[in-house]
Coordinates of C-alpha atoms and ligand atoms in Angstrom, one line a residue:
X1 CA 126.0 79.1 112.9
X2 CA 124.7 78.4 109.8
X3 CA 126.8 76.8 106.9
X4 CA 127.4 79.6 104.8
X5 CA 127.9 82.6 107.3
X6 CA 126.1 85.1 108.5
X7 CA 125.4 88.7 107.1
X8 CA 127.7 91.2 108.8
X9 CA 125.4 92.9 110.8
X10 CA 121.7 93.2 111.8
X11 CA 121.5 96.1 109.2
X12 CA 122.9 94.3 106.3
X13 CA 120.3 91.8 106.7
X14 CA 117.0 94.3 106.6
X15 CA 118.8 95.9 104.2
X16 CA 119.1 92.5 101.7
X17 CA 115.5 91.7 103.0
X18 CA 114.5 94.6 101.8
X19 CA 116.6 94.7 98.6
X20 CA 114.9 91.1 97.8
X21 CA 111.2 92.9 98.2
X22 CA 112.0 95.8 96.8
X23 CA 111.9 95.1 93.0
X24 CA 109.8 95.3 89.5
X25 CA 106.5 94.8 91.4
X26 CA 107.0 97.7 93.1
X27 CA 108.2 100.0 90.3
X28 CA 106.3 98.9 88.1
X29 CA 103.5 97.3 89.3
X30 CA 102.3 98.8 92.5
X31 CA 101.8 102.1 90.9
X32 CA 99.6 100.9 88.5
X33 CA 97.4 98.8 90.4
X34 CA 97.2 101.8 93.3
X35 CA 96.1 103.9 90.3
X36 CA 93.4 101.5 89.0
X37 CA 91.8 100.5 91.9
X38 CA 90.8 103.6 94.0
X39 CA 93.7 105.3 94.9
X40 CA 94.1 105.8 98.5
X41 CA 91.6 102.7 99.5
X42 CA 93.8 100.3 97.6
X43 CA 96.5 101.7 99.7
X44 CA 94.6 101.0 102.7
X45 CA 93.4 97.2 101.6
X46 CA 97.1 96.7 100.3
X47 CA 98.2 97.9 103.7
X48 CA 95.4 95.7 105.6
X49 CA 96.8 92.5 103.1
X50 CA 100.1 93.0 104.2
X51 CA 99.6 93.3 107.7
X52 CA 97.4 90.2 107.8
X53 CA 98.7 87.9 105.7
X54 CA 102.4 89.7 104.4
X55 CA 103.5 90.4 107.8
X56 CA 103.4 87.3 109.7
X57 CA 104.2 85.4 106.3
X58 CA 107.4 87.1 106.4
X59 CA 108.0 86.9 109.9
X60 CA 107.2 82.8 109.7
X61 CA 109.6 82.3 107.0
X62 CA 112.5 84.2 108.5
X63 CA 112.1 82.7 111.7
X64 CA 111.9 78.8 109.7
X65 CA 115.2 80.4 107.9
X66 CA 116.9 81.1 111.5
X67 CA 115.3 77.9 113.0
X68 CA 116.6 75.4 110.4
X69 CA 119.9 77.5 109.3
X70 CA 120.0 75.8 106.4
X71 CA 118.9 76.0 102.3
X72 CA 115.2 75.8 103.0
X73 CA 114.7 72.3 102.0
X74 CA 117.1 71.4 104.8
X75 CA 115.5 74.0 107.2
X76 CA 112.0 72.7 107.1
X77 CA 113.3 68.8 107.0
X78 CA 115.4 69.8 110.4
X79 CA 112.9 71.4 111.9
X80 CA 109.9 68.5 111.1
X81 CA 112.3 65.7 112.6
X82 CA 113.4 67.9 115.8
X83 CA 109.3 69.2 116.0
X84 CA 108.9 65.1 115.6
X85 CA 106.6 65.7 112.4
X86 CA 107.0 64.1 108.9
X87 CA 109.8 65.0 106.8
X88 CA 107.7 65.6 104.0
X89 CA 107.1 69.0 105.1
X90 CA 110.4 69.6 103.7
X91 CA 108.1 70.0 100.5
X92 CA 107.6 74.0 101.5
X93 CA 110.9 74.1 101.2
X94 CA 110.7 72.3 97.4
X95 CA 107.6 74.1 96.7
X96 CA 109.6 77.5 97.5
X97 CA 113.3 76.8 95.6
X98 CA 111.4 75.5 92.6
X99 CA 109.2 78.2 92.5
X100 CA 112.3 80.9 92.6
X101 CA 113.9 79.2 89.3
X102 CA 110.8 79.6 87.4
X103 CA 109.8 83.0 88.6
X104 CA 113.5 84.6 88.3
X105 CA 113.3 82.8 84.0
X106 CA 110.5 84.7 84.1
X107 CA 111.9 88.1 86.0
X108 CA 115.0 88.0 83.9
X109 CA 113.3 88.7 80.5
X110 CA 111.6 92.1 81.9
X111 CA 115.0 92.5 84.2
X112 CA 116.7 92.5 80.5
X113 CA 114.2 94.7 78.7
X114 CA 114.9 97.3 81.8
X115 CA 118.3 97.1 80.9
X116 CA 117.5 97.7 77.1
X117 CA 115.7 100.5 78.1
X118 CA 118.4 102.3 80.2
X119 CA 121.0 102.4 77.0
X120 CA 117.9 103.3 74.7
X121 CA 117.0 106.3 76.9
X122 CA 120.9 107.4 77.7
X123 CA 121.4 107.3 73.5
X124 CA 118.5 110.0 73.4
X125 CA 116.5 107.6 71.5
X126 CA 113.4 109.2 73.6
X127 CA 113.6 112.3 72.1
X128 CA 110.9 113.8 70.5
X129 CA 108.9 110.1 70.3
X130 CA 105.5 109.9 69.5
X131 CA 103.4 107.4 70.7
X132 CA 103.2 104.9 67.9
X133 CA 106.6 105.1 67.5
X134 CA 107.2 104.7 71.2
X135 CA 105.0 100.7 71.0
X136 CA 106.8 100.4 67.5
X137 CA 110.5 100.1 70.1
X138 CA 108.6 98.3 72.1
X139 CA 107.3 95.8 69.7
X140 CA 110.6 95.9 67.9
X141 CA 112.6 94.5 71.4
X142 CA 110.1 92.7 72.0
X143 CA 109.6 90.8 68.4
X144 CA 113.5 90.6 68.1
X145 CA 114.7 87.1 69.6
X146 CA 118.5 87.7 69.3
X147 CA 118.3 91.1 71.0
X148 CA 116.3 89.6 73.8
X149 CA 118.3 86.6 74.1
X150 CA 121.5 89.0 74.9
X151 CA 119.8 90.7 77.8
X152 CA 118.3 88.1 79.2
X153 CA 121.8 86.2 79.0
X154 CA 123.4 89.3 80.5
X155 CA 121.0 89.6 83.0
X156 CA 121.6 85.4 84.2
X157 CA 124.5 86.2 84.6
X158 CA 125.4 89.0 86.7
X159 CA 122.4 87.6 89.0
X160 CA 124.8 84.0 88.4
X161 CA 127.9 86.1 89.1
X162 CA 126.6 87.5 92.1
X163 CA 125.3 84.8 93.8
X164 CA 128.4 82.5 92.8
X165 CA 130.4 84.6 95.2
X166 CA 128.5 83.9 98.3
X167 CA 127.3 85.5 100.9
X168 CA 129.6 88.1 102.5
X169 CA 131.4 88.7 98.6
X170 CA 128.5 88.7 96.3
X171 CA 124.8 88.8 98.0
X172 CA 126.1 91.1 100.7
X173 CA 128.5 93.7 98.6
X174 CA 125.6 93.2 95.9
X175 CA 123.0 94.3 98.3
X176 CA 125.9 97.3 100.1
X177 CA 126.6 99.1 96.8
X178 CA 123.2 98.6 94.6
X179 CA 120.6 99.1 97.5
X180 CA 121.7 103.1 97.7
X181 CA 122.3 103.9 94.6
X182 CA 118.9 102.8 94.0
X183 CA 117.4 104.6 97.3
X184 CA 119.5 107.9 95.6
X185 CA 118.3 107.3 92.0
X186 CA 114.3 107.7 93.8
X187 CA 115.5 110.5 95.4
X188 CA 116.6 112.7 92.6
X189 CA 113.6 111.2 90.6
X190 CA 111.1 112.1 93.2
X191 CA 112.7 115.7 93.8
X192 CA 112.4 116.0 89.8
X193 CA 108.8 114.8 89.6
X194 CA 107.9 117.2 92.5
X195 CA 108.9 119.9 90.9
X196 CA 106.7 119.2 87.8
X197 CA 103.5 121.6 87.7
X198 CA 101.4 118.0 87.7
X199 CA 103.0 116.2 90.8
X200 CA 99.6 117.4 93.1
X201 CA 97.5 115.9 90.5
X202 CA 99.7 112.7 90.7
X203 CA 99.6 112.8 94.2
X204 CA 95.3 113.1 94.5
X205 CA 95.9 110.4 91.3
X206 CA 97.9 107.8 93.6
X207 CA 96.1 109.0 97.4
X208 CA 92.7 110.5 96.6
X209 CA 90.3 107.4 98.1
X210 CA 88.0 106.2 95.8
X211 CA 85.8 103.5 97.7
X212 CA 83.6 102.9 94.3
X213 CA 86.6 101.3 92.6
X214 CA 86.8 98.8 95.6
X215 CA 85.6 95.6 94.9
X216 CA 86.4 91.8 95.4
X217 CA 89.1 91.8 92.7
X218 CA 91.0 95.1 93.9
X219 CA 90.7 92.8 97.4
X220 CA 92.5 89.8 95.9
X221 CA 94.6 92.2 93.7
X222 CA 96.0 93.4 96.9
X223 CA 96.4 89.7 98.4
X224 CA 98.1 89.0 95.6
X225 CA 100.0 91.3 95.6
X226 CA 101.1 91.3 99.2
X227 CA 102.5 87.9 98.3
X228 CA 104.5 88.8 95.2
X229 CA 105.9 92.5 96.2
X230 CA 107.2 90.7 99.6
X231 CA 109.2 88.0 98.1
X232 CA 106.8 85.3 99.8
X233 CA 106.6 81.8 99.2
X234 CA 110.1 81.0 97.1
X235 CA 111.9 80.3 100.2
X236 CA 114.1 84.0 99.6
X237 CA 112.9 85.0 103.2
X238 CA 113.6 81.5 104.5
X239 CA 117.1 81.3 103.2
X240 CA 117.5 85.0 104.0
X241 CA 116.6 84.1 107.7
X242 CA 118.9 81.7 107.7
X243 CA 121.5 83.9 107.5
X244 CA 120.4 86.5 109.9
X245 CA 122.3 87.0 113.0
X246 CA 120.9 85.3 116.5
X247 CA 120.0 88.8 118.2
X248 CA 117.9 90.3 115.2
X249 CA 114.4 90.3 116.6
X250 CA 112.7 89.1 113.4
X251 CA 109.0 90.9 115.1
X252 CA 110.6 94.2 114.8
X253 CA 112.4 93.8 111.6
X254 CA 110.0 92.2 109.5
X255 CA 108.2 95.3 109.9
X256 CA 110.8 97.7 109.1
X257 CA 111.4 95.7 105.7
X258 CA 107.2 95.6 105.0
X259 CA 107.0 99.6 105.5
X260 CA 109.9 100.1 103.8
X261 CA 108.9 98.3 100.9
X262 CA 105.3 100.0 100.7
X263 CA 106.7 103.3 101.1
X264 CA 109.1 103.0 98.3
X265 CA 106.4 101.4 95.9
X266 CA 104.6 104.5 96.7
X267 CA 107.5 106.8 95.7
X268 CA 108.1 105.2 92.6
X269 CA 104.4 106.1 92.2
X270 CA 105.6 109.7 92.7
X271 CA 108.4 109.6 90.4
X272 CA 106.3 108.0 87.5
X273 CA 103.1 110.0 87.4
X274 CA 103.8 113.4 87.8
X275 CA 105.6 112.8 84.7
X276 CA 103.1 111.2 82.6
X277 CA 100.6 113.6 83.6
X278 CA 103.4 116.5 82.7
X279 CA 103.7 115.1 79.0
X280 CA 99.7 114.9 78.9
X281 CA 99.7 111.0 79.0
X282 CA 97.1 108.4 80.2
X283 CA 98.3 106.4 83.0
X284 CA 97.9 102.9 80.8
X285 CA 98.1 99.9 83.0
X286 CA 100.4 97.0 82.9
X287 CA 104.1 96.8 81.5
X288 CA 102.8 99.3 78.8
X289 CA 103.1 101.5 81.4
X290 CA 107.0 101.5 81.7
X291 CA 107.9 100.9 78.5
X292 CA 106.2 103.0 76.4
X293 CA 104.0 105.4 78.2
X294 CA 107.1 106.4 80.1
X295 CA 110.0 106.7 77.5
X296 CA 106.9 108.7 75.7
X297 CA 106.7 110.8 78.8
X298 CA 110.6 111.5 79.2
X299 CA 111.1 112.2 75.2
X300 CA 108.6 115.5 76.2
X301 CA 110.3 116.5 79.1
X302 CA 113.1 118.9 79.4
X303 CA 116.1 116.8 81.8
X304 CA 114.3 113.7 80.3
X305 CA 117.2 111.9 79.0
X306 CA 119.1 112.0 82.2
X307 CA 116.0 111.1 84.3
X308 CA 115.0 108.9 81.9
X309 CA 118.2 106.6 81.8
X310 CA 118.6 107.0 85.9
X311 CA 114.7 105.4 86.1
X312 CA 115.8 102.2 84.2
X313 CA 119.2 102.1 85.7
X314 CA 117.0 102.5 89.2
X315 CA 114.6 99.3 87.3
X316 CA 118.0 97.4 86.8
X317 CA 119.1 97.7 90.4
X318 CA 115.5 96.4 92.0
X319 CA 115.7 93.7 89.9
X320 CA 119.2 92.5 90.4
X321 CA 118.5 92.7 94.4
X322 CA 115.4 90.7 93.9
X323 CA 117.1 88.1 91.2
X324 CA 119.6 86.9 93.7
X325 CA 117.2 86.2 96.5
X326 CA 115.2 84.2 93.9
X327 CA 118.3 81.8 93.1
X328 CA 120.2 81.7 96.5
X329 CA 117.9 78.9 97.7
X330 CA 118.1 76.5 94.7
X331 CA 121.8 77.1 94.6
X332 CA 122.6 76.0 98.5
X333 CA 120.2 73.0 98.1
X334 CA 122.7 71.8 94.9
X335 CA 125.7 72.6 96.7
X336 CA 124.8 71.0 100.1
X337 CA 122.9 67.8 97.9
X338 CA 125.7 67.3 95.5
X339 CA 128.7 68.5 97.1
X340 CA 129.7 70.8 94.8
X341 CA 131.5 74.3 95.3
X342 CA 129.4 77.3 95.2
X343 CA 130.6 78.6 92.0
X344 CA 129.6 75.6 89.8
X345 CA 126.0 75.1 91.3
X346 CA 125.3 78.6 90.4
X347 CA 126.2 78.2 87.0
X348 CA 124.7 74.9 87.4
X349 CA 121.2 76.8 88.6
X350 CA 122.0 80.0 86.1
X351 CA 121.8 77.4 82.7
X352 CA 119.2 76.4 83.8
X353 CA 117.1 79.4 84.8
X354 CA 118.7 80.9 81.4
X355 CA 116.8 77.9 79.7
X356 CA 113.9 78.0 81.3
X357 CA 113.8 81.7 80.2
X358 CA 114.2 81.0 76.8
X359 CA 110.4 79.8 77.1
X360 CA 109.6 83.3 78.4
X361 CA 111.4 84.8 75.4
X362 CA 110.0 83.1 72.2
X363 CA 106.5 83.6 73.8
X364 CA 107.0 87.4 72.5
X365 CA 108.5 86.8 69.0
X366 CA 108.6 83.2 67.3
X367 CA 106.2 81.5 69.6
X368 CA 104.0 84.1 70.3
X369 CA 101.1 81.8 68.2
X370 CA 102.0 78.8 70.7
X371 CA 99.3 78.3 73.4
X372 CA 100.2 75.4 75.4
X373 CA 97.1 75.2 77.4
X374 CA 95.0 76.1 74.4
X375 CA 91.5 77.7 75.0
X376 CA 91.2 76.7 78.3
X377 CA 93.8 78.8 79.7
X378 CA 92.5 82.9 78.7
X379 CA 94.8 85.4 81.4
X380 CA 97.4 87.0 79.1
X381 CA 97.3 85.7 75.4
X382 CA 97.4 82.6 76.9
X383 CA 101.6 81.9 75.7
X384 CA 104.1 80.5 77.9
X385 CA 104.9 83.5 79.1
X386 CA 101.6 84.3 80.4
X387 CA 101.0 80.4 81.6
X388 CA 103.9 80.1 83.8
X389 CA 103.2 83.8 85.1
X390 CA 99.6 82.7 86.4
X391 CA 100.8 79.2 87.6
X392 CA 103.5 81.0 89.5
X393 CA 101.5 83.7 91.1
X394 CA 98.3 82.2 91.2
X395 CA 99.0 78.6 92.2
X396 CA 102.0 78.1 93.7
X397 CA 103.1 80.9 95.6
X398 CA 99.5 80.6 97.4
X399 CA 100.1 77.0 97.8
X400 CA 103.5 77.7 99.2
X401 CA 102.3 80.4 102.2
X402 CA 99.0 78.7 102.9
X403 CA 101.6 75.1 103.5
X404 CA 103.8 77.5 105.9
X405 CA 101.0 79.0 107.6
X406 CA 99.6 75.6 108.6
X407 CA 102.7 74.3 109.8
X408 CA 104.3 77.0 111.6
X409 CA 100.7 77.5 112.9
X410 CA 99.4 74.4 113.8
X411 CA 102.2 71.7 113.5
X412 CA 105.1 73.7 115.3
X413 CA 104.9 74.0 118.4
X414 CA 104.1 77.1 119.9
X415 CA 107.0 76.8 122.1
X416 CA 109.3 76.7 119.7
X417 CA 107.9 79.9 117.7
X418 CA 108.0 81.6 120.8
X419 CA 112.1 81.0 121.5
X420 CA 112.7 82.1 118.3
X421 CA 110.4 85.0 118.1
X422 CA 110.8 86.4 121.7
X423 CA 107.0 86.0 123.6
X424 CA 104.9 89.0 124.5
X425 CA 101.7 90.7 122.9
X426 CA 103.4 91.1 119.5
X427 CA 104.3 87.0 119.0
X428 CA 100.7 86.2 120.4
X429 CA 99.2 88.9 117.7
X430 CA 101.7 86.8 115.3
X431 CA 99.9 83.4 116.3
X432 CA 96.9 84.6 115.8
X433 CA 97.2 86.0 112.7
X434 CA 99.4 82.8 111.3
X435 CA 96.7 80.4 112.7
X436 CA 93.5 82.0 111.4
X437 CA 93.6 85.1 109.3
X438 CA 97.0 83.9 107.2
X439 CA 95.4 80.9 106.1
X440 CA 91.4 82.0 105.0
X441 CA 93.1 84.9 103.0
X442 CA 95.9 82.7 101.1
X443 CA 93.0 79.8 100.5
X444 CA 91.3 83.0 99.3
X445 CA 93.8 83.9 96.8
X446 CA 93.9 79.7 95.8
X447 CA 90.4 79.9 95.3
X448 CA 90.5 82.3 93.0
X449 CA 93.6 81.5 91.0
X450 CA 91.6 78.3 89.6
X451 CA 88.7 80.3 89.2
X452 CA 86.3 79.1 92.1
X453 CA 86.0 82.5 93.2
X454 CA 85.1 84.3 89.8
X455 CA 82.3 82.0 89.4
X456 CA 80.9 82.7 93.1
X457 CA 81.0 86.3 92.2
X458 CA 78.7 85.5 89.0
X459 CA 76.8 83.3 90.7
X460 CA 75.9 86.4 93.4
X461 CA 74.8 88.6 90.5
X462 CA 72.7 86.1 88.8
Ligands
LIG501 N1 109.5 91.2 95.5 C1 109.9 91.3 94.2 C2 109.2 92.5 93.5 O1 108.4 93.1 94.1 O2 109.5 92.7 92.3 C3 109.7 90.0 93.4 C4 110.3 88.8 94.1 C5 111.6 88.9 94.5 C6 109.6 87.7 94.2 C7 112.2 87.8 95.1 C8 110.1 86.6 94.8 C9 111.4 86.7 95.3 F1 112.0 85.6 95.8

């Protein structure tokens, strides 16, 4: 039994696994990327990413969660001594509850513009918008540090509020109420868009296979993000794993939570472009995409200041379940580390997440001239902002799976893996995949974060 309970049942726990995947990089992100490279064959490399590499990822963290039942620092320094191994492979664990404070400073900013966005589009703000007055909002939120600064604060903390309860009061009844209103919100959405005159040209837009527009970056585009959409790497599945009750088998429900989480990104894909296409739009890429093609798109519509202000509110949701996985490991490694009570080390964790975001912030407005890596760094405009998102995705959330591959692949012993994972052909598929493919296609994704690959690829068209 682990330290801070269990959740109530087997389906609470897919259900908060799937709540933590289940966020902005689906919504937002997945649709776009499915639109600009190929269509269907993305779907089908995305799909092969995630069952080689996402999968078993997922299914090694939540069985090291189960394994250690502990904050994942603790879990992996357990499970080293008991596996006779060093302790300092507790430094997945690190790695992982680190890399959830920065990305959640990072989350909450576009977590707070969502919820900008959801009182913008309910005060009919939409309505009638043209499109330079649609990036002129944009640019307004955006460039305005106050107005930013009291989302983002409100966006902290609920996500502090929420996780300061624990497990059964505030993750768990978090994860009960938001997860079907958010499920309900893409079904009314999705019902809407189908009934739009443009949802079969959305549908050949987001399906039609276009092998031409496959190449080595739509490949790592999909690793990428495999990683990202399925919460990997910040220890969220390991301290969610933790938590999950002895009888779950983790083979059968890490799968659940993978399809779930592909089907819904393509839904949201469903939702969003039949409606961009109704107003005449371009399916721009990136966060442009949401936040000003979109409200654009539902100023044109007839039904779209209701549909409008139920997508963001949907936007709001995702992110809050996602937020609190992101947090819940840093806070149980302060309260078991410090003794403190659960409420003060996520207030603790919530500062400083809120401070860390204020990096995130200025990079849009007052320090949008800063460049800390200066003209070496070029993804993004190069602020902080854009830094800390490439060191995040690029470097350590790579770092963290290709570090759990090899040692729940080669340093535990199989033995153990197979208690906790149950034997037959699906665990021996798992081992194989965890030994071998897990670990070329993450050092793939390293190599090309600091650029090793990009310069092979020019190298092969010299
Ligand atoms: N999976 C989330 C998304 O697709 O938006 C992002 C995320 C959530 C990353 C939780 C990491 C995490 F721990």
């Amino acid at each position: 039994m682990p330290r801070y309970g269990l959740w109530s049942s087997p389906f609470m726990f897919v259900l908060a696994v799937i709540g933590s995947a289940l966020g902005l990089g689906n919504i937002w992100k997945f649709p776009y990327l499915v639109g600009q490279y190929g269509g269907s064959a993305f779907v089908l490399v995305y799909l092969a990413c995630v069952a080689v590499v996402g999968l078993p990822l997922m299914v090694a963290e939540l069985m090291l969660g189960r394994r250690g039942r502990h904050t994942p620092i603790y879990s992996l320094l357990r499970i080293a001594r008991e596996e006779g191994l060093s302790g300092g492979w507790s430094v997945i664990g690190w790695l992982g509850s680190i890399t959830g404070i920065l990305v959640l400073s990072t989350y909450s900013i576009i977590g707070g513009w969502s919820m900008a966005y959801v009182f913008r589009s309910a005060a009919g703000t939409f309505h009638g918008l043209d499109a330079v007055t649609a990036a002129r909002q944009f640019q307004e939120l955006t460039g305005d540090p106050e107005r930013l600064l009291a989302w983002h604060t409100l966006f902290v903390a609920v996500t502090t509020l929420v996780v300061g309860r624990g497990l059964r009061h505030g993750i768990e009844e978090a994860v009960r109420w938001f997860m079907p209103v958010l499920l309900t919100i893409l079904g009314i959405l999705v019902f809407y868009a189908h009934g739009q005159p443009s949802f079969d040209r959305a549908v050949e837009f987001l399906l039609r296979p276009d092998f031409a527009r496959l190449d080595g970056y739509a490949l790592l585009a999909a690793l990428g993000h495999a990683f990202f959409s399925l919460s990997l790497g910040v220890g969220a599945m390991v301290i969610y794993g933790a938590y999950a009750p002895e009888r779950v088998p983790l083979l059968a429900a890490a799968p659940v939570a993978v399809l779930a989480d592909t089907l819904i990104g393509l839904l949201a894909g469903l939702a969003i472009f039949p409606v961009v296409f109704q107003a005449g739009l371009d399916p721009s890429a990136g966060p442009g995409l949401i936040f000003q093609t979109l409200p654009l798109a539902f100023g044109g519509i007839p039904g779209g200041q209701l549909t409008g202000t139920l997508f963001f509110a949907m936007l709001v949701f995702a992110a809050w379940t996602s937020a609190i996985s992101m947090l819940e490991p840093a806070v149980t490694y302060v309260m078991e580390r410090w003794r403190l009570e659960r409420a003060l080390a996520a207030s603790l964790m919530g500062v400083l997440v809120w401070s860390l975001g204020l990096l995130s912030l200025l990079s849009f407005n007052l320090w949008s001239h800063l460049h800390p890596l200066g003209d070496w760094f070029t993804p993004g405009r190069g602020t902080f902002f854009d830094v800390l998102i490439f060191f995040v995705t690029g470097l350590l959330l790579p770092l963290t799976g290709l570090l759990t591959a090899i040692f729940v692949g080669w340093r535990m012993s199989p033995d153990t893996s197979r208690i906790e994972l149950g034997g037959g052909w699906g665990y021996h598929l798992w081992l194989i995949l965890i030994r071998f493919a897990t670990p070329v296609a993450v050092g793939l994704l390293f190599l090309q974060a600091i650029g090793l690959v990009d310069l092979l690829l020019v190298w092969e068209a010299l």
